[in-house]
Structures are given as structure tokens and as C-alpha cells.
Coordinates of C-alpha atoms in Angstrom, one line a residue:
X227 CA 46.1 -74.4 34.3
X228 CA 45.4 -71.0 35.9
X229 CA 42.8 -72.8 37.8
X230 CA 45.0 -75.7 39.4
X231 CA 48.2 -73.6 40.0
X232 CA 45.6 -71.2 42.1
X233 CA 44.8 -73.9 44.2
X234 CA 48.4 -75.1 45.0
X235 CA 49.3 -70.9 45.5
X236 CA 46.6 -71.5 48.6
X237 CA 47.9 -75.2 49.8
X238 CA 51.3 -74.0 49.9
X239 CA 50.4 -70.6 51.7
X240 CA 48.4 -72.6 54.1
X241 CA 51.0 -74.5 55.0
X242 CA 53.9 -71.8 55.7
X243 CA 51.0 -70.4 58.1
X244 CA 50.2 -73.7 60.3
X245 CA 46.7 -72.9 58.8
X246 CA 46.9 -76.9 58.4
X247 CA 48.0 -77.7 62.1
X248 CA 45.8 -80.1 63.4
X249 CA 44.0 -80.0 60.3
X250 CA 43.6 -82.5 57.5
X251 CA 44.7 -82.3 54.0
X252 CA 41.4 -82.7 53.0
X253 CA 40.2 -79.7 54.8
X254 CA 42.2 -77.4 52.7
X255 CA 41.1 -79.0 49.3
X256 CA 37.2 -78.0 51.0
X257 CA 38.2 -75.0 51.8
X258 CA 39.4 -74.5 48.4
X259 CA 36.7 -75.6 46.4
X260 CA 34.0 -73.4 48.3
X261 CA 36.1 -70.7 46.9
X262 CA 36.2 -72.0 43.7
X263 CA 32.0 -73.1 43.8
X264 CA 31.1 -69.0 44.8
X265 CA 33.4 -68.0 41.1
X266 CA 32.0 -70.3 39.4
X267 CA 28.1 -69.1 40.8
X268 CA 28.8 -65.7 40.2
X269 CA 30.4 -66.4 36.8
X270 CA 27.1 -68.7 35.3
X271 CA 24.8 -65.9 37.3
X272 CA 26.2 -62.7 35.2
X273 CA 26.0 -65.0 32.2
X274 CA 22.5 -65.7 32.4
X275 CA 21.5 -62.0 32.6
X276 CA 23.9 -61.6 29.5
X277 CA 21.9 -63.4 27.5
X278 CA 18.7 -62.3 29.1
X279 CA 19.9 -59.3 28.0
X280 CA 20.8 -60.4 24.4
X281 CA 17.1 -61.9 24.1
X282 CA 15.3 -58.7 24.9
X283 CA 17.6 -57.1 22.3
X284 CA 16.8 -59.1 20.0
X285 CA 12.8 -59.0 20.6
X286 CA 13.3 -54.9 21.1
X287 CA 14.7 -55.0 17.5
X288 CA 12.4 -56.9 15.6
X289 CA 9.6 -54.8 17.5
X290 CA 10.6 -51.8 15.5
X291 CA 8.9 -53.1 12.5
X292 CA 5.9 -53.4 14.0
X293 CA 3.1 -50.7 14.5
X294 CA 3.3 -50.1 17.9
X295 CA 7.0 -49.2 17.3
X296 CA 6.3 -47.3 13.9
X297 CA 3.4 -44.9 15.5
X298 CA 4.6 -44.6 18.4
X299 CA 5.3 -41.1 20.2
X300 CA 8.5 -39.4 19.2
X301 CA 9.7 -39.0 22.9
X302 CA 8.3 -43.0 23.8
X303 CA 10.8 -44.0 20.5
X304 CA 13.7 -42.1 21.2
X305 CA 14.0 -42.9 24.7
X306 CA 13.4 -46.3 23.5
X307 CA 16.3 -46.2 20.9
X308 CA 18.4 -44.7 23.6
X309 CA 18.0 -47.6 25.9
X310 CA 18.2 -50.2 23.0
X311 CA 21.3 -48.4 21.7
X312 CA 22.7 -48.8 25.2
X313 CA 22.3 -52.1 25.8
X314 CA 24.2 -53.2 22.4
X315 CA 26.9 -51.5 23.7
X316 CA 26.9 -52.8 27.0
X317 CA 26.4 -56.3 24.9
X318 CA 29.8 -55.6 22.6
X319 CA 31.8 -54.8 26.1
X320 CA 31.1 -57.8 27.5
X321 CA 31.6 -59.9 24.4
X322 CA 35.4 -58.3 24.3
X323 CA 35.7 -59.1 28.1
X324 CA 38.5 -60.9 29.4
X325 CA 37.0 -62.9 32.0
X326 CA 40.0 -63.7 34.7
X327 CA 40.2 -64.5 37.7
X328 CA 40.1 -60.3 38.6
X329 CA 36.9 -60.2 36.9
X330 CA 33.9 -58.7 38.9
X331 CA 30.9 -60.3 38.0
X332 CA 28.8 -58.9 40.6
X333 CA 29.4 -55.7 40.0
X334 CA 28.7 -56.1 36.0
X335 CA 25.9 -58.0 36.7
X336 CA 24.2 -55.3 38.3
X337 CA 24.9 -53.1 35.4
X338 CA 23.5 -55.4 33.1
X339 CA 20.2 -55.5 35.5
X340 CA 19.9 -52.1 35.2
X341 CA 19.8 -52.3 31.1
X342 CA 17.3 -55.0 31.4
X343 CA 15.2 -53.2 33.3
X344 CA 15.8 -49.6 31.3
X345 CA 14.8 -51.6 28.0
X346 CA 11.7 -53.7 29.6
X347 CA 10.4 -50.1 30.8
X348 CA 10.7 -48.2 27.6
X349 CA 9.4 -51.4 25.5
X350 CA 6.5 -52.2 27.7
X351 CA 5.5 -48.4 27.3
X352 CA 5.5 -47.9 23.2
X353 CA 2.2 -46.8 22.6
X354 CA 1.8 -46.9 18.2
X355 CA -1.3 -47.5 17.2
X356 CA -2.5 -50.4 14.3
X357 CA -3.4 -47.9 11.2
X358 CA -6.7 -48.5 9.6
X359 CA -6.0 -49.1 5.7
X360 CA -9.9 -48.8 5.0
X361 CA -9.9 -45.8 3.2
X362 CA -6.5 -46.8 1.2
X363 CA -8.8 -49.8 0.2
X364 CA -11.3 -48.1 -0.8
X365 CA -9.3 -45.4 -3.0
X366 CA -7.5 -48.5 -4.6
X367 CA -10.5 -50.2 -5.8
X368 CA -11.9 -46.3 -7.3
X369 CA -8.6 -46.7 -9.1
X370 CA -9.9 -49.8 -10.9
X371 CA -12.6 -48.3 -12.6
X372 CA -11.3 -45.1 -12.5
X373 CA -8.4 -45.7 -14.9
X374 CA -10.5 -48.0 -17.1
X375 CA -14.0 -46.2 -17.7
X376 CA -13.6 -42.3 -16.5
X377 CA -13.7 -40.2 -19.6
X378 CA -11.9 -37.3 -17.5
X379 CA -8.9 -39.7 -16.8
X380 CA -8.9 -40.6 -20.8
X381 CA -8.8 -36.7 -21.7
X382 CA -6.2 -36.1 -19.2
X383 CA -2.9 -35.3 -20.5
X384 CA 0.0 -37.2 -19.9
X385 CA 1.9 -35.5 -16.7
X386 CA -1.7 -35.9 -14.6
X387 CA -2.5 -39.7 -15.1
X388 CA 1.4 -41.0 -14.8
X389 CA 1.2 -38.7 -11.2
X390 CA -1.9 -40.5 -10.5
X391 CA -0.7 -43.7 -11.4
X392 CA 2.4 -43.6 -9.3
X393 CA 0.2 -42.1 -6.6
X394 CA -1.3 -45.6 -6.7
X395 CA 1.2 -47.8 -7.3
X396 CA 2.6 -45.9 -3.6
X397 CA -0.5 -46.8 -2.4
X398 CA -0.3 -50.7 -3.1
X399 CA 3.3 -50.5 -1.8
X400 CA 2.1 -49.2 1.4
X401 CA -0.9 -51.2 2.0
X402 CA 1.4 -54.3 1.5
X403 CA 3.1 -52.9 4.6
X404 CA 0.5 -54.8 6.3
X405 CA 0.7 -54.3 10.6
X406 CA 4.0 -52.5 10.1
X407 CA 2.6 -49.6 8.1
X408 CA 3.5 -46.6 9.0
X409 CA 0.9 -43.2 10.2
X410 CA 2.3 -40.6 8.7
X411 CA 3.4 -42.8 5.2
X412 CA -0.2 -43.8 5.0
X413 CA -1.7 -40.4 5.3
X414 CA 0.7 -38.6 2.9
X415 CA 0.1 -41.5 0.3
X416 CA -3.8 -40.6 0.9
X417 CA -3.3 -37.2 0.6
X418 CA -1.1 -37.8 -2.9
X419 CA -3.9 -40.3 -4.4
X420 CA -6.9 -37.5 -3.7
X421 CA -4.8 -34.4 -5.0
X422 CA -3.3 -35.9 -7.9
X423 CA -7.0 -37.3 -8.9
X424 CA -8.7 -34.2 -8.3
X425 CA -6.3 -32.3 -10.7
X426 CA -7.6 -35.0 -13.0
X427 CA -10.9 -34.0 -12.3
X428 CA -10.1 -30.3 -12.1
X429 CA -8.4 -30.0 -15.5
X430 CA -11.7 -32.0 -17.2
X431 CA -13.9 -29.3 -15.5
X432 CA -11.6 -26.4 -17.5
X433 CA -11.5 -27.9 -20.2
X434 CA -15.3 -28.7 -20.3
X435 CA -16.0 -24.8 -19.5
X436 CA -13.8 -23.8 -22.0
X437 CA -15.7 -25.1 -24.5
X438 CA -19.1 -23.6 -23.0
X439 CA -17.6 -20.4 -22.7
X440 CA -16.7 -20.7 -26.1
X441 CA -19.9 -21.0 -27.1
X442 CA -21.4 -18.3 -25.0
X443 CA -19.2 -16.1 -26.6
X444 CA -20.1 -17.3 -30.2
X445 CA -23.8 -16.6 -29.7
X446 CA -23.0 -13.6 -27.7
X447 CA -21.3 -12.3 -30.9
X448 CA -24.2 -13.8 -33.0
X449 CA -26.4 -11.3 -30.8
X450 CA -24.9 -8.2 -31.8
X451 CA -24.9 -9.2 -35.5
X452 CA -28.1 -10.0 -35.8
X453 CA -30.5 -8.1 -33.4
X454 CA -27.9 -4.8 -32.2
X455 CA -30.9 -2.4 -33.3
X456 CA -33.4 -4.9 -31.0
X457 CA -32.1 -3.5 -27.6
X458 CA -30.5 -0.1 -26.1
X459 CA -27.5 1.1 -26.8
X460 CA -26.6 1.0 -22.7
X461 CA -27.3 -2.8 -22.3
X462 CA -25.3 -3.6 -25.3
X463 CA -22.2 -1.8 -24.1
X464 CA -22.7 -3.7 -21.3
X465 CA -22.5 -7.4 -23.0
X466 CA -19.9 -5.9 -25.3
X467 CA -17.7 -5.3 -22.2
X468 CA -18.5 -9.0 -20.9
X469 CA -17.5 -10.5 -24.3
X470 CA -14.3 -8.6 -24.6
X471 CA -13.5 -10.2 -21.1
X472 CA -14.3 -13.6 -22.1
X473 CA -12.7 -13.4 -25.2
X474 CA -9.4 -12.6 -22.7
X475 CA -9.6 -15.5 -20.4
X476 CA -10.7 -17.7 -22.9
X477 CA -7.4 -16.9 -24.9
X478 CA -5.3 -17.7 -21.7
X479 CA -4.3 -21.0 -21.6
X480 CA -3.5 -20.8 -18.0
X481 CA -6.7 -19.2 -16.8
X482 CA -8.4 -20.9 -14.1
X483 CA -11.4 -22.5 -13.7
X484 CA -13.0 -20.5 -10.9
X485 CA -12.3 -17.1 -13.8
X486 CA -13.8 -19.2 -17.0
X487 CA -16.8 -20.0 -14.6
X488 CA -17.2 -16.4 -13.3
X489 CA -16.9 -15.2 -17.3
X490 CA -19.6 -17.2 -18.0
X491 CA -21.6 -16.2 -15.2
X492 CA -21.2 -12.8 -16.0
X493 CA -21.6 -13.1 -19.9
X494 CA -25.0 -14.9 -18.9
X495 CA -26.2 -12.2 -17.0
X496 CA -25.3 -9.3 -19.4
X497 CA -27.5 -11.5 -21.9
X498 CA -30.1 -12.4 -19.8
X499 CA -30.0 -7.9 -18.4
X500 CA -30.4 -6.5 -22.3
X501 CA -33.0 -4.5 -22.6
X502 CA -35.3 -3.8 -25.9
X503 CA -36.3 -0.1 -27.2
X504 CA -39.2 -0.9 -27.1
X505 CA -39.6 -1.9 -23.1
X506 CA -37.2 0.6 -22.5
X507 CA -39.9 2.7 -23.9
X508 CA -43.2 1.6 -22.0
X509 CA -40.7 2.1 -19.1
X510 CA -39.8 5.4 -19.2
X511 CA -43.7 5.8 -19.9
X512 CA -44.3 3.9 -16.7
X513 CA -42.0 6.3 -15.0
X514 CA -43.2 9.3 -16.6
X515 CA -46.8 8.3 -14.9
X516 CA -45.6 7.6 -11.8
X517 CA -43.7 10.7 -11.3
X518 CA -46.6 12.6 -12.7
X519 CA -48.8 10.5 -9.6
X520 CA -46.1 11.4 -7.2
X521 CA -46.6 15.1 -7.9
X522 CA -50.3 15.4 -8.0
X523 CA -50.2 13.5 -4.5
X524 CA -47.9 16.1 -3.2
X525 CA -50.0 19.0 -4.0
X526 CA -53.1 17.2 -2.3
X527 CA -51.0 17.0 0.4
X528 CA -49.9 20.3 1.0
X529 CA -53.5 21.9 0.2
X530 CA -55.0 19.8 2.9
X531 CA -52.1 20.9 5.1
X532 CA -52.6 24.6 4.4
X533 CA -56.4 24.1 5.0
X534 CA -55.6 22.2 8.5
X535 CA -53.1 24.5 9.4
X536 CA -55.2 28.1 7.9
X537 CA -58.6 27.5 8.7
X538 CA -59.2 24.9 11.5
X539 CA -63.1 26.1 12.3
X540 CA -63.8 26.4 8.2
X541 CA -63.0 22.7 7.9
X542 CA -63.6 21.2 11.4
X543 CA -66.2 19.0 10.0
X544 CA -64.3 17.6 7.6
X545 CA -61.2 17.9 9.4
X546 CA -61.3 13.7 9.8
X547 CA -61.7 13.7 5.6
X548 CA -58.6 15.6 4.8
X549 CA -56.7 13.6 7.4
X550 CA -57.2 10.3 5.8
X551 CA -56.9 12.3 2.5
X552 CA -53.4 13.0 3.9
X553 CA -52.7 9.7 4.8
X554 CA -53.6 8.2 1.7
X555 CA -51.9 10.6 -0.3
X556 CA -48.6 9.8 1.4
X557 CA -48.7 5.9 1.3
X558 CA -49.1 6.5 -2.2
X559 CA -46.3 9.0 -2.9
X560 CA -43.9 6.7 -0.7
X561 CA -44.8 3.6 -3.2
X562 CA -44.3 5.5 -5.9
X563 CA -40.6 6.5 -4.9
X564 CA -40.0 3.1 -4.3
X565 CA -41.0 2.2 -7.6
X566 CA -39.4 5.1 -9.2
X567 CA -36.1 3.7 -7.7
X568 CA -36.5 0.1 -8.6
X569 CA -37.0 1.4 -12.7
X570 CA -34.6 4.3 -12.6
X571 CA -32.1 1.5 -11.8
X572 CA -32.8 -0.6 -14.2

């Protein structure tokens, strides 16, 4: 209706302004129509870039479930959600749009253009990358055999295995992601599958030296029942104070396995350090001789010296003797601390 009364609004105004004189009716009805042909071409021309603009809307949201969405960059994403955010706005305006005779479809067009070519940019620039879901494959299939035939997942107490379990199950979900799976999902599900099996692992490797530093301490205590006259009094303090601090961690419950390892490491040593009376003996008679060897070294020594020193011409012809006496005598008194050291230590 709008449409016809228009174009009796421009008959009737051509009229009163002899825009008709010497014209035909006809002409004015041409006239009219090229007016009404350019609406028409400017209306079906911003409708076409609408729904150009409502397909790549569409695409840009289902890309967001794929990987190269998912992984992408923060700053490539949110510049692309900005830009697809935009355009369903601009998509909701026009769908409320009251499209008169007033409307400018040029001028919207170009706005719409502008969207188009905002969300082509930031689409054609998401950068994710397809995760690799070897590894996940590979910790799944441990799980397998893992849950079924491990004795350290059958002693494990109840809190560990359901962690692991769900650890897995998390796993399965995301590897059923398939393409859309996202990076940083994937490695936290990795990192939850390896810790919680590891404190599987871990709490079999306490338990397990538990019971061996039990046992060290039981023969440790055996030791000193039996054979406490066998060895010195010094070395048996010395495994007596390893015991005592054995005997603590092993009655803490909480106690870690790097301290029940180091106990036994230390209780092994104090065991494998005692020494019997009677080496202790032949070593302070060892000593005794060396120190005795030391000092008739030194005085040879110091004689040759003073002979050297007092009466150069007296000994000129054996001056080359007592020099190699010397030499001797000090290789052999230097050995001898050294050796002194190495027993006095023990």
C-alpha cells in the first residue's frame, strides 16, 4: 500500500509542476519505477551481506569446539570473541529493524562489511594446535594391567587407588574429546594420572622399607645381646645411637621414605664400622710400631744433619751417604704419619 500511494505522491507532484508537459504518462510511471528498481537493489544487496554475515557466525561458532579454537593464543581468542560477539549484536539490530522506506541500506551495509571482514581476519588467524593424545594412550593402557596385576596398587590403601582411578577415568573422558581436546585439560589430566600413581608407588616403597628397617633393627638388637663383649665399647655406642634413631622413625607413622632409607643406611654402616677387641688390639700394636719407626727415623735424621751441618770435611766422603740416608729417612717418616692418621681415625 505504502508502495503504490508513493507512486501516486510522485504522479500527482509531477503534475502540479508541468514536469509532465510534453511528456507522456508513461514517462512518469519509468521514471518511477527506476526509483523504485535502485530500493529494491539496495534492499536485496544489504540482505545478502546479512546473511553472509549470519553464515560466518554460524561457522565462527561451531569452530570454537575445534582445536585450533581451543589451543589457540589467549590474545588470537579474545580478539576473536570480541569480533564474534560483535557481529551477533550487529545480527540482533538488524533482525529488530524496521525496514521503511527511510531505511539506509547503504550505509548499514557497509557496517555489516566491516563485521564480515573483522570476523574473516580474526578466524583465518586462530593458530591452536591438534594435541597429541600418545602419551594419554599409552598411560591408559599401563592402567590396564596396572590395576589388575601390580601388587603395590593391591597393598595400596583405599584413598590412593580411588585418586588413581578417577585420575583415569578423567583421562578416558578427555581422550574422548577427540580433535576438540583441549592443551592445558590434557596436560593437567597427565600430570594427575602420574602423581596419583607414583604416590601408589611411593607408599609401597615405605611400606616395604619399613619392614627392612624393622629388621635391621631386630638383628641390630640381637648384636648387642649376643656378641656386646666381641667389640669395643666406642663402636657399640655408636650402633646403639643408630638403633635408638631407627627405633624413632620407625615408630612414626608419618616418617618419610627418604628418613627410613637414610636410618637404614646409617644403621648398616654403624654395623658394618664395629670394631672387635681384639683388632682394636693388633691396631693399637700397629700404631705403637709405627710411631716407634717414626721416632727412630727422626733421630737418624737429625744426627746426619748435625754431622752435615758440624763437620763438613770429617764426612765429605760420605757426605752423598748421609744425604740419601736423609732422604730415605724422611719418605719414611712422612708415610708413617699418614698411616698414623688413617688408624688414629679409625
Amino acid at each position: 500500500m505504502k508502495k503504490r500511494n508513493f507512486k501516486k505522491g510522485l504522479f500527482a507532484l509531477a503534475l502540479a509542476s508541468g514536469l509532465v508537459v510534453g511528456g507522456s504518462l508513461e514517462d512518469v510511471y519509468a521514471q518511477t519505477n527506476e526509483v523504485n528498481q535502485e530500493t529494491l537493489s539496495a534492499s536485496e544487496a544489504y540482505k545478502a551481506k546479512l546473511d553472509e554475515l549470519k553464515n560466518l557466525y554460524e561457522k565462527s561458532l561451531a569452530i570454537k569446539n575445534d582445536y585450533l579454537y581451543i589451543n589457540a593464543s589467549s590474545t588470537i581468542k579474545n580478539n576473536f570473541d570480541l569480533n564474534l560477539d560483535a557481529a551477533r549484536k550487529l545480527i540482533e539490530r538488524e533482525e529488530e529493524s524496521n525496514l521503511n522506506q527511510d531505511f539506509d541500506y547503504g550505509k548499514v551495509k557497509a557496517e555489516i562489511e566491516a563485521k564480515i571482514s573483522y570476523l574473516k581476519d580474526s578466524f583465518d588467524k586462530l593458530d591452536g594446535d591438534l594435541v597429541n593424545t600418545d602419551e594419554l594412550i599409552e598411560l591408559l593402557e599401563d592402567s590396564k594391567s596396572f590395576m589388575r596385576d601390580d601388587k603395590d596398587y593391591q597393598i595400596a590403601p583405599f584413598d590412593l587407588k580411588a585418586a588413581y582411578d578417577k585420575a583415569i577415568e578423567k583421562g578416558y573422558e578427555i581422550y574422548g574429546q577427540g580433535i576438540s581436546v583441549n592443551e592445558k585439560s590434557y596436560k593437567n589430566v597427565l600430570k594427575e594420572i602420574k602423581d596419583s600413581k607414583e604416590k601408589i608407588i611411593q607408599y609401597a616403597k615405605r611400606l616395604e622399607a619399613r619392614e627392612s628397617l624393622g629388621k635391621q633393627i631386630e638383628a641390630g638388637l640381637k648384636l648387642i645381646d649376643e656378641d656386646n663383649d666381641k667389640y669395643t665399647k666406642e663402636s657399640i655406642k655408636v650402633l646403639k645411637l643408630s638403633l635408638d634413631e631407627a627405633k624413632a622413625i620407625l615408630d612414626n607413622e608419618k616418617a618419610s621414605l627418604e628418613n627410613i632409607t637414610n636410618s637404614i643406611e646409617k644403621l648398616a654402616k654403624a654395623k658394618a664400622e664395629l670394631v672387635t677387641k681384639e683388632s682394636y688390639d693388633k691396631l693399637q700394636e700397629a700404631i705403637k710400631k709405627l710411631e716407634e719407626a717414626k721416632e727412630r727415623n727422626l733421630t737418624t735424621v737429625k744426627a746426619a744433619r748435625m754431622l752435615l751441618d758440624n763437620y763438613p770435611n770429617t764426612v765429605k766422603n760420605i757426605k752423598a751417604d748421609l744425604e740419601e740416608l736423609i732422604a730415605k729417612s724422611d719418605k719414611l717418616i712422612k708415610e708413617a704419619d699418614e698411616l698414623l692418621e688413617k688408624y688414629q681415625a679409625e
